[in-house]
Coordinates of N, CA and C in Angstrom, one line a residue:
X98 N -19.5 15.0 -10.4 CA -20.4 14.3 -11.1 C -20.7 15.0 -12.5
X99 N -20.6 14.2 -13.5 CA -20.8 14.7 -14.9 C -22.3 14.5 -15.3
X100 N -22.9 15.6 -15.6 CA -24.3 15.5 -16.1 C -24.3 15.5 -17.6
X101 N -25.5 15.1 -18.1 CA -25.8 15.2 -19.5 C -27.3 15.5 -19.6
X102 N -27.7 16.4 -20.5 CA -29.1 16.7 -20.7 C -29.6 15.9 -21.9
X103 N -30.5 15.0 -21.6 CA -31.1 14.1 -22.6 C -32.5 14.6 -23.0
X104 N -32.6 14.9 -24.3 CA -33.9 15.4 -24.8 C -34.5 14.3 -25.6
X105 N -35.7 13.9 -25.2 CA -36.4 12.7 -25.9 C -37.6 13.1 -26.7
X106 N -37.7 12.7 -27.9 CA -38.9 12.8 -28.7 C -39.5 14.1 -28.9
X107 N -38.8 15.2 -29.1 CA -39.4 16.5 -29.3 C -39.6 16.8 -30.8
X108 N -39.0 16.0 -31.7 CA -39.0 16.2 -33.1 C -40.1 15.3 -33.7
X109 N -41.3 15.9 -33.9 CA -42.4 15.2 -34.4 C -43.4 16.2 -35.0
X110 N -44.4 15.7 -35.7 CA -45.3 16.6 -36.4 C -46.6 16.7 -35.7
X111 N -46.8 16.0 -34.5 CA -48.0 16.1 -33.7 C -49.2 15.6 -34.5
X112 N -49.1 14.8 -35.5 CA -50.2 14.3 -36.3 C -50.5 12.9 -35.9
X113 N -51.0 12.7 -34.7 CA -51.4 11.4 -34.2 C -52.6 11.6 -33.3
X114 N -53.1 10.5 -32.8 CA -54.3 10.6 -32.0 C -54.2 11.5 -30.8
X115 N -53.1 11.6 -30.1 CA -52.9 12.5 -29.0 C -52.2 13.8 -29.4
X116 N -52.0 14.0 -30.6 CA -51.2 15.1 -31.1 C -51.7 16.5 -30.6
X117 N -53.0 16.8 -30.6 CA -53.4 18.1 -30.2 C -53.1 18.3 -28.7
X118 N -53.4 17.4 -27.9 CA -53.1 17.5 -26.4 C -51.6 17.6 -26.2
X119 N -50.8 16.8 -26.9 CA -49.3 16.9 -26.7 C -48.8 18.2 -27.2
X120 N -49.3 18.7 -28.3 CA -48.8 20.0 -28.8 C -49.2 21.1 -27.9
X121 N -50.4 21.1 -27.3 CA -50.7 22.1 -26.3 C -49.8 22.1 -25.1
X122 N -49.5 20.9 -24.7 CA -48.6 20.8 -23.5 C -47.2 21.2 -23.9
X123 N -46.7 20.8 -25.1 CA -45.4 21.2 -25.6 C -45.3 22.7 -25.7
X124 N -46.3 23.3 -26.2 CA -46.4 24.8 -26.4 C -46.2 25.5 -25.0
X125 N -46.9 25.0 -24.0 CA -46.8 25.6 -22.6 C -45.4 25.3 -22.0
X126 N -44.8 24.2 -22.2 CA -43.6 23.8 -21.5 C -42.3 24.0 -22.3
X127 N -42.4 24.3 -23.5 CA -41.2 24.5 -24.4 C -40.3 25.6 -23.8
X128 N -40.8 26.7 -23.2 CA -39.9 27.7 -22.7 C -39.0 27.1 -21.6
X129 N -39.5 26.2 -20.8 CA -38.7 25.6 -19.7 C -37.6 24.6 -20.4
X130 N -38.0 24.0 -21.4 CA -37.1 23.1 -22.2 C -36.0 24.0 -22.8
X131 N -36.4 25.1 -23.3 CA -35.4 26.1 -23.9 C -34.4 26.6 -22.8
X132 N -34.9 26.9 -21.6 CA -34.1 27.3 -20.5 C -33.1 26.2 -20.1
X133 N -33.6 25.0 -20.0 CA -32.7 23.9 -19.7 C -31.6 23.7 -20.7
X134 N -32.0 23.8 -22.0 CA -31.0 23.7 -23.0 C -29.9 24.8 -22.9
X135 N -30.4 26.1 -22.8 CA -29.5 27.2 -22.7 C -28.6 27.1 -21.5
X136 N -29.1 26.6 -20.3 CA -28.3 26.5 -19.1 C -27.3 25.4 -19.3
X137 N -27.7 24.3 -19.9 CA -26.7 23.2 -20.1 C -25.6 23.6 -21.0
X138 N -26.0 24.2 -22.1 CA -24.9 24.6 -23.1 C -24.0 25.7 -22.4
X139 N -24.5 26.6 -21.7 CA -23.7 27.6 -21.0 C -22.8 27.0 -20.0
X140 N -23.2 25.9 -19.3 CA -22.3 25.3 -18.3 C -21.4 24.2 -18.9
X141 N -21.5 24.0 -20.2 CA -20.7 22.9 -20.8 C -21.2 21.5 -20.6
X142 N -22.5 21.4 -20.2 CA -23.1 20.1 -20.0 C -23.5 19.5 -21.4
X143 N -23.0 18.3 -21.6 CA -23.4 17.7 -22.9 C -24.9 17.6 -23.1
X144 N -25.3 17.9 -24.3 CA -26.7 17.7 -24.7 C -26.8 16.6 -25.7
X145 N -27.7 15.6 -25.4 CA -27.9 14.5 -26.3 C -29.4 14.4 -26.6
X146 N -29.6 14.1 -27.9 CA -31.0 13.9 -28.3 C -31.3 12.5 -28.7
X147 N -32.5 12.0 -28.3 CA -33.0 10.7 -28.8 C -34.4 10.9 -29.3
X148 N -34.6 10.4 -30.5 CA -35.9 10.6 -31.1 C -36.5 9.4 -31.8
X149 N -37.8 9.3 -31.8 CA -38.4 8.2 -32.5 C -38.0 8.3 -34.0
X150 N -37.9 7.1 -34.6 CA -37.4 7.1 -36.0 C -38.5 7.5 -37.0
X151 N -39.8 7.6 -36.5 CA -40.9 7.9 -37.4 C -40.9 7.0 -38.6
X152 N -40.5 5.8 -38.5 CA -40.5 4.8 -39.6 C -39.4 5.0 -40.6
X153 N -38.4 5.9 -40.4 CA -37.3 6.0 -41.3 C -36.0 5.6 -40.6
X154 N -35.3 4.7 -41.2 CA -34.2 4.1 -40.5 C -32.8 4.4 -41.2
X155 N -32.8 5.6 -41.9 CA -31.5 5.9 -42.5 C -30.6 6.7 -41.6
X156 N -31.0 7.0 -40.4 CA -30.1 7.8 -39.5 C -30.0 9.2 -39.8
X157 N -30.8 9.8 -40.7 CA -30.7 11.2 -41.1 C -31.4 12.1 -40.1
X158 N -30.7 12.4 -39.0 CA -31.3 13.2 -37.9 C -31.7 14.6 -38.4
X159 N -30.8 15.2 -39.3 CA -31.3 16.6 -39.8 C -32.6 16.5 -40.5
X160 N -32.8 15.5 -41.2 CA -34.1 15.3 -41.9 C -35.3 15.2 -40.9
X161 N -35.1 14.4 -39.9 CA -36.1 14.3 -38.9 C -36.4 15.6 -38.2
X162 N -35.4 16.4 -38.0 CA -35.6 17.7 -37.4 C -36.3 18.6 -38.4
X163 N -35.9 18.6 -39.7 CA -36.5 19.4 -40.7 C -38.0 19.1 -40.9
X164 N -38.3 17.8 -40.9 CA -39.7 17.4 -41.0 C -40.6 18.0 -39.9
X165 N -40.0 17.9 -38.7 CA -40.7 18.4 -37.5 C -40.9 19.9 -37.6
X166 N -39.9 20.6 -38.0 CA -39.9 22.0 -38.1 C -41.0 22.5 -39.2
X167 N -41.2 21.6 -40.2 CA -42.2 21.9 -41.2 C -43.6 21.6 -40.8
X168 N -43.7 20.8 -39.7 CA -45.0 20.4 -39.3 C -45.7 21.4 -38.3
X169 N -46.8 20.9 -37.7 CA -47.4 21.7 -36.6 C -46.5 21.9 -35.5
X170 N -46.4 23.1 -34.9 CA -45.5 23.4 -33.8 C -44.1 23.6 -34.3
X171 N -43.9 23.8 -35.6 CA -42.6 23.9 -36.1 C -41.6 24.9 -35.5
X172 N -42.1 26.1 -35.2 CA -41.3 27.1 -34.7 C -40.8 26.7 -33.2
X173 N -41.7 26.1 -32.5 CA -41.4 25.6 -31.1 C -40.3 24.5 -31.2
X174 N -40.4 23.7 -32.2 CA -39.5 22.6 -32.3 C -38.1 23.1 -32.8
X175 N -38.2 24.1 -33.8 CA -37.0 24.6 -34.3 C -36.1 25.3 -33.2
X176 N -36.8 25.9 -32.2 CA -36.1 26.6 -31.2 C -35.3 25.7 -30.2
X177 N -35.5 24.4 -30.3 CA -34.8 23.4 -29.4 C -34.0 22.4 -30.2
X178 N -33.7 22.8 -31.5 CA -33.0 21.9 -32.4 C -31.5 21.7 -31.9
X179 N -31.0 20.6 -32.3 CA -29.6 20.3 -31.9 C -28.6 21.3 -32.6
X180 N -27.5 21.6 -31.8 CA -26.5 22.4 -32.4 C -25.4 21.4 -32.9
X181 N -24.5 21.9 -33.8 CA -23.5 21.1 -34.4 C -22.7 20.4 -33.3
X182 N -22.5 19.1 -33.5 CA -21.7 18.3 -32.6 C -22.5 17.6 -31.5
X183 N -23.8 18.0 -31.3 CA -24.6 17.3 -30.2 C -25.1 16.0 -30.8
X184 N -24.8 14.9 -30.0 CA -25.2 13.6 -30.4 C -26.8 13.5 -30.6
X185 N -27.2 12.7 -31.6 CA -28.6 12.4 -31.9 C -28.7 11.0 -32.2
X186 N -29.5 10.2 -31.4 CA -29.8 8.8 -31.7 C -31.2 8.7 -32.1
X187 N -31.4 7.7 -33.0 CA -32.7 7.4 -33.5 C -33.2 6.1 -32.8
X188 N -34.4 6.1 -32.2 CA -34.8 5.0 -31.4 C -36.1 4.3 -32.0
X189 N -36.2 3.0 -31.7 CA -37.3 2.3 -32.2 C -38.4 2.1 -31.3
X190 N -38.2 2.4 -30.0 CA -39.2 2.0 -28.9 C -39.3 3.2 -28.0
X191 N -40.1 3.0 -26.9 CA -40.3 4.1 -25.9 C -39.0 4.6 -25.3
X192 N -38.2 3.7 -24.8 CA -36.9 4.1 -24.1 C -35.8 4.5 -25.1
X193 N -35.1 5.5 -24.8 CA -34.0 6.0 -25.6 C -32.8 5.0 -25.5
X194 N -32.9 4.1 -24.5 CA -31.8 3.1 -24.3 C -32.0 1.8 -25.1
X195 N -33.3 1.6 -25.5 CA -33.6 0.3 -26.1 C -33.2 0.2 -27.6
X196 N -32.2 -0.6 -27.8 CA -31.7 -0.8 -29.2 C -31.1 0.5 -29.8
X197 N -30.4 1.3 -29.0 CA -29.7 2.5 -29.5 C -28.3 2.5 -28.9
X198 N -27.4 3.3 -29.5 CA -26.1 3.5 -29.0 C -26.0 4.5 -27.8
X199 N -27.1 4.9 -27.2 CA -27.1 5.9 -26.2 C -26.2 5.5 -25.0
X200 N -26.2 4.3 -24.6 CA -25.3 3.9 -23.5 C -23.9 4.1 -23.8
X201 N -23.5 3.8 -25.0 CA -22.1 4.0 -25.4 C -21.7 5.5 -25.4
X202 N -22.6 6.3 -25.9 CA -22.4 7.7 -26.0 C -22.2 8.3 -24.6
X203 N -23.1 7.9 -23.7 CA -23.1 8.5 -22.3 C -21.8 8.0 -21.6
X204 N -21.4 6.8 -21.8 CA -20.2 6.2 -21.1 C -19.0 7.0 -21.7
X205 N -18.9 7.2 -22.9 CA -17.8 8.0 -23.5 C -17.7 9.4 -23.0
X206 N -18.9 10.0 -22.7 CA -18.9 11.3 -22.1 C -18.7 11.3 -20.6
X207 N -18.5 10.1 -20.0 CA -18.3 9.9 -18.6 C -19.5 10.5 -17.8
X208 N -20.7 10.3 -18.2 CA -21.9 10.8 -17.6 C -22.3 9.9 -16.4
X209 N -22.6 10.6 -15.3 CA -23.1 9.9 -14.1 C -24.6 10.2 -13.8
X210 N -25.0 11.4 -14.2 CA -26.4 11.8 -14.0 C -27.0 12.3 -15.3
X211 N -28.3 11.9 -15.6 CA -29.0 12.3 -16.7 C -30.1 13.3 -16.3
X212 N -30.1 14.4 -16.9 CA -31.2 15.4 -16.8 C -32.1 15.1 -17.9
X213 N -33.3 14.8 -17.7 CA -34.2 14.2 -18.7 C -35.4 15.2 -19.0
X214 N -35.6 15.4 -20.2 CA -36.7 16.3 -20.7 C -37.3 15.7 -22.0
X215 N -38.4 16.2 -22.4 CA -39.0 15.8 -23.7 C -40.4 15.5 -23.7
X216 N -40.8 14.5 -24.5 CA -42.2 14.1 -24.7 C -42.3 12.6 -25.0
X217 N -43.3 12.1 -24.7 CA -44.3 12.4 -23.7 C -43.9 11.8 -22.4
X218 N -44.2 12.6 -21.4 CA -43.7 12.2 -20.0 C -44.2 10.8 -19.7
X219 N -45.4 10.5 -19.9 CA -46.0 9.2 -19.4 C -45.6 8.0 -20.3
X220 N -44.9 8.3 -21.3 CA -44.5 7.2 -22.2 C -43.0 7.2 -22.3
X221 N -42.4 7.9 -23.3 CA -41.0 7.8 -23.6 C -40.1 8.4 -22.5
X222 N -40.5 9.4 -21.9 CA -39.6 10.1 -20.8 C -39.4 9.1 -19.6
X223 N -40.5 8.7 -19.1 CA -40.4 7.8 -17.9 C -39.8 6.4 -18.2
X224 N -40.1 5.9 -19.4 CA -39.5 4.6 -19.8 C -38.0 4.8 -19.9
X225 N -37.6 5.9 -20.4 CA -36.1 6.2 -20.5 C -35.5 6.3 -19.1
X226 N -36.2 7.0 -18.2 CA -35.8 7.1 -16.8 C -35.6 5.7 -16.2
X227 N -36.5 4.8 -16.4 CA -36.5 3.5 -15.9 C -35.2 2.8 -16.4
X228 N -35.0 2.8 -17.7 CA -33.8 2.1 -18.2 C -32.5 2.8 -17.8
X229 N -32.5 4.1 -17.6 CA -31.3 4.8 -17.2 C -30.9 4.4 -15.8
X230 N -31.9 4.3 -14.9 CA -31.7 3.8 -13.5 C -31.1 2.4 -13.6
X231 N -31.7 1.5 -14.4 CA -31.3 0.1 -14.5 C -29.8 0.1 -15.0
X232 N -29.4 1.1 -15.8 CA -28.0 1.1 -16.3 C -27.1 1.8 -15.3
X233 N -27.6 2.2 -14.1 CA -26.8 2.7 -13.1 C -26.6 4.2 -13.0
X234 N -27.4 4.9 -13.8 CA -27.3 6.4 -13.8 C -28.2 7.0 -12.7
X235 N -27.8 8.2 -12.3 CA -28.7 9.0 -11.5 C -29.6 9.7 -12.5
X236 N -30.8 9.9 -12.1 CA -31.8 10.5 -13.1 C -32.6 11.6 -12.4
X237 N -32.6 12.8 -13.1 CA -33.4 13.9 -12.7 C -34.3 14.2 -13.9
X238 N -35.6 14.1 -13.7 CA -36.6 14.4 -14.7 C -37.0 15.9 -14.5
X239 N -36.8 16.7 -15.5 CA -37.1 18.1 -15.4 C -38.6 18.3 -15.8
X240 N -39.5 18.2 -14.8 CA -40.9 18.1 -15.0 C -41.4 19.2 -15.9
X241 N -41.0 20.4 -15.6 CA -41.5 21.6 -16.4 C -41.0 21.6 -17.8
X242 N -40.0 20.8 -18.2 CA -39.5 20.7 -19.5 C -40.0 19.4 -20.2
X243 N -41.0 18.8 -19.7 CA -41.6 17.6 -20.3 C -43.0 17.9 -20.7
X244 N -43.4 17.4 -21.9 CA -44.7 17.6 -22.4 C -45.5 16.3 -22.2
X245 N -46.8 16.4 -22.1 CA -47.7 15.3 -21.9 C -48.9 15.3 -22.7
X246 N -49.4 14.2 -23.1 CA -50.7 14.1 -23.8 C -51.8 13.9 -22.8
X247 N -51.5 13.6 -21.5 CA -52.5 13.3 -20.5 C -52.0 13.6 -19.1
X248 N -52.4 14.7 -18.6 CA -51.9 15.2 -17.3 C -52.1 14.2 -16.1
X249 N -53.2 13.5 -16.1 CA -53.5 12.5 -15.1 C -52.4 11.4 -15.2
X250 N -52.2 10.9 -16.4 CA -51.2 9.9 -16.5 C -49.8 10.4 -16.2
X251 N -49.6 11.6 -16.5 CA -48.3 12.2 -16.2 C -48.0 12.2 -14.7
X252 N -49.0 12.6 -13.9 CA -48.9 12.6 -12.5 C -48.6 11.2 -12.0
X253 N -49.3 10.2 -12.5 CA -49.0 8.9 -12.1 C -47.6 8.4 -12.5
X254 N -47.2 8.8 -13.7 CA -45.8 8.5 -14.2 C -44.8 9.1 -13.3
X255 N -44.9 10.4 -12.9 CA -44.0 11.0 -12.1 C -43.9 10.3 -10.7
X256 N -45.1 10.0 -10.2 CA -45.1 9.3 -8.9 C -44.4 7.9 -9.0
X257 N -44.6 7.2 -10.0 CA -44.0 5.9 -10.3 C -42.5 6.1 -10.4
X258 N -42.1 7.1 -11.2 CA -40.6 7.4 -11.4 C -39.9 7.7 -10.0
X259 N -40.6 8.4 -9.2 CA -40.0 8.8 -7.9 C -40.0 7.6 -6.9
X260 N -41.2 7.0 -6.7 CA -41.4 6.0 -5.6 C -40.9 4.6 -6.0
X261 N -41.0 4.3 -7.2 CA -40.6 2.9 -7.6 C -39.2 2.9 -8.3
X262 N -39.0 3.8 -9.2 CA -37.8 3.8 -10.0 C -36.6 4.4 -9.2
X263 N -36.9 5.4 -8.4 CA -35.9 6.1 -7.7 C -35.3 7.3 -8.4
X264 N -36.0 7.8 -9.4 CA -35.6 9.0 -10.1 C -36.0 10.2 -9.3
X265 N -35.3 11.3 -9.4 CA -35.7 12.6 -8.8 C -36.5 13.4 -9.8
X266 N -37.7 13.9 -9.4 CA -38.5 14.7 -10.3 C -38.4 16.1 -9.8
X267 N -37.7 16.9 -10.7 CA -37.5 18.4 -10.3 C -38.7 19.2 -10.8
X268 N -39.5 19.7 -9.9 CA -40.6 20.6 -10.3 C -40.2 22.0 -10.1
X269 N -40.9 22.9 -10.8 CA -40.5 24.3 -10.7 C -39.7 24.7 -11.9
X270 N -38.8 25.6 -11.7 CA -38.0 26.2 -12.8 C -37.3 25.1 -13.5
X271 N -37.4 25.0 -14.8 CA -36.8 23.9 -15.6 C -35.5 24.3 -16.1

């Protein structure tokens, strides 16, 4: 089975209504995300990024990353930035599959299972998991490598992902 690590919406400035809570969670969980990235890269598992467009539709992923690095939480974000050759898709909606070339990229990489991490769990991460399952992928959400703006909603989202969607939620070491 070929895995891919999919990182969703970590490149942001945290300047929104839930920004403080999301940044606090990201700060606490970023080491697990870093470990997941390091492990994937060491094992040769493809790493793919999907990120909100933040209103800019020119496809300039390096600029999206630079803006996030210059914002609040910049050093945390910089530490999980893409390496050369790692695919990066810009997304318009919650799901990384919705109106993006992600499906094409994953099929080209011959991926069967997606290891999913990022922000925010209760929004973009779980919506991406739902669409991944609908596209026929096995899905493992790396809970410790996901940031949340609302821990109660995150618990509900994980429960929904497991019981309704059929995703596996890996808790513990990320």
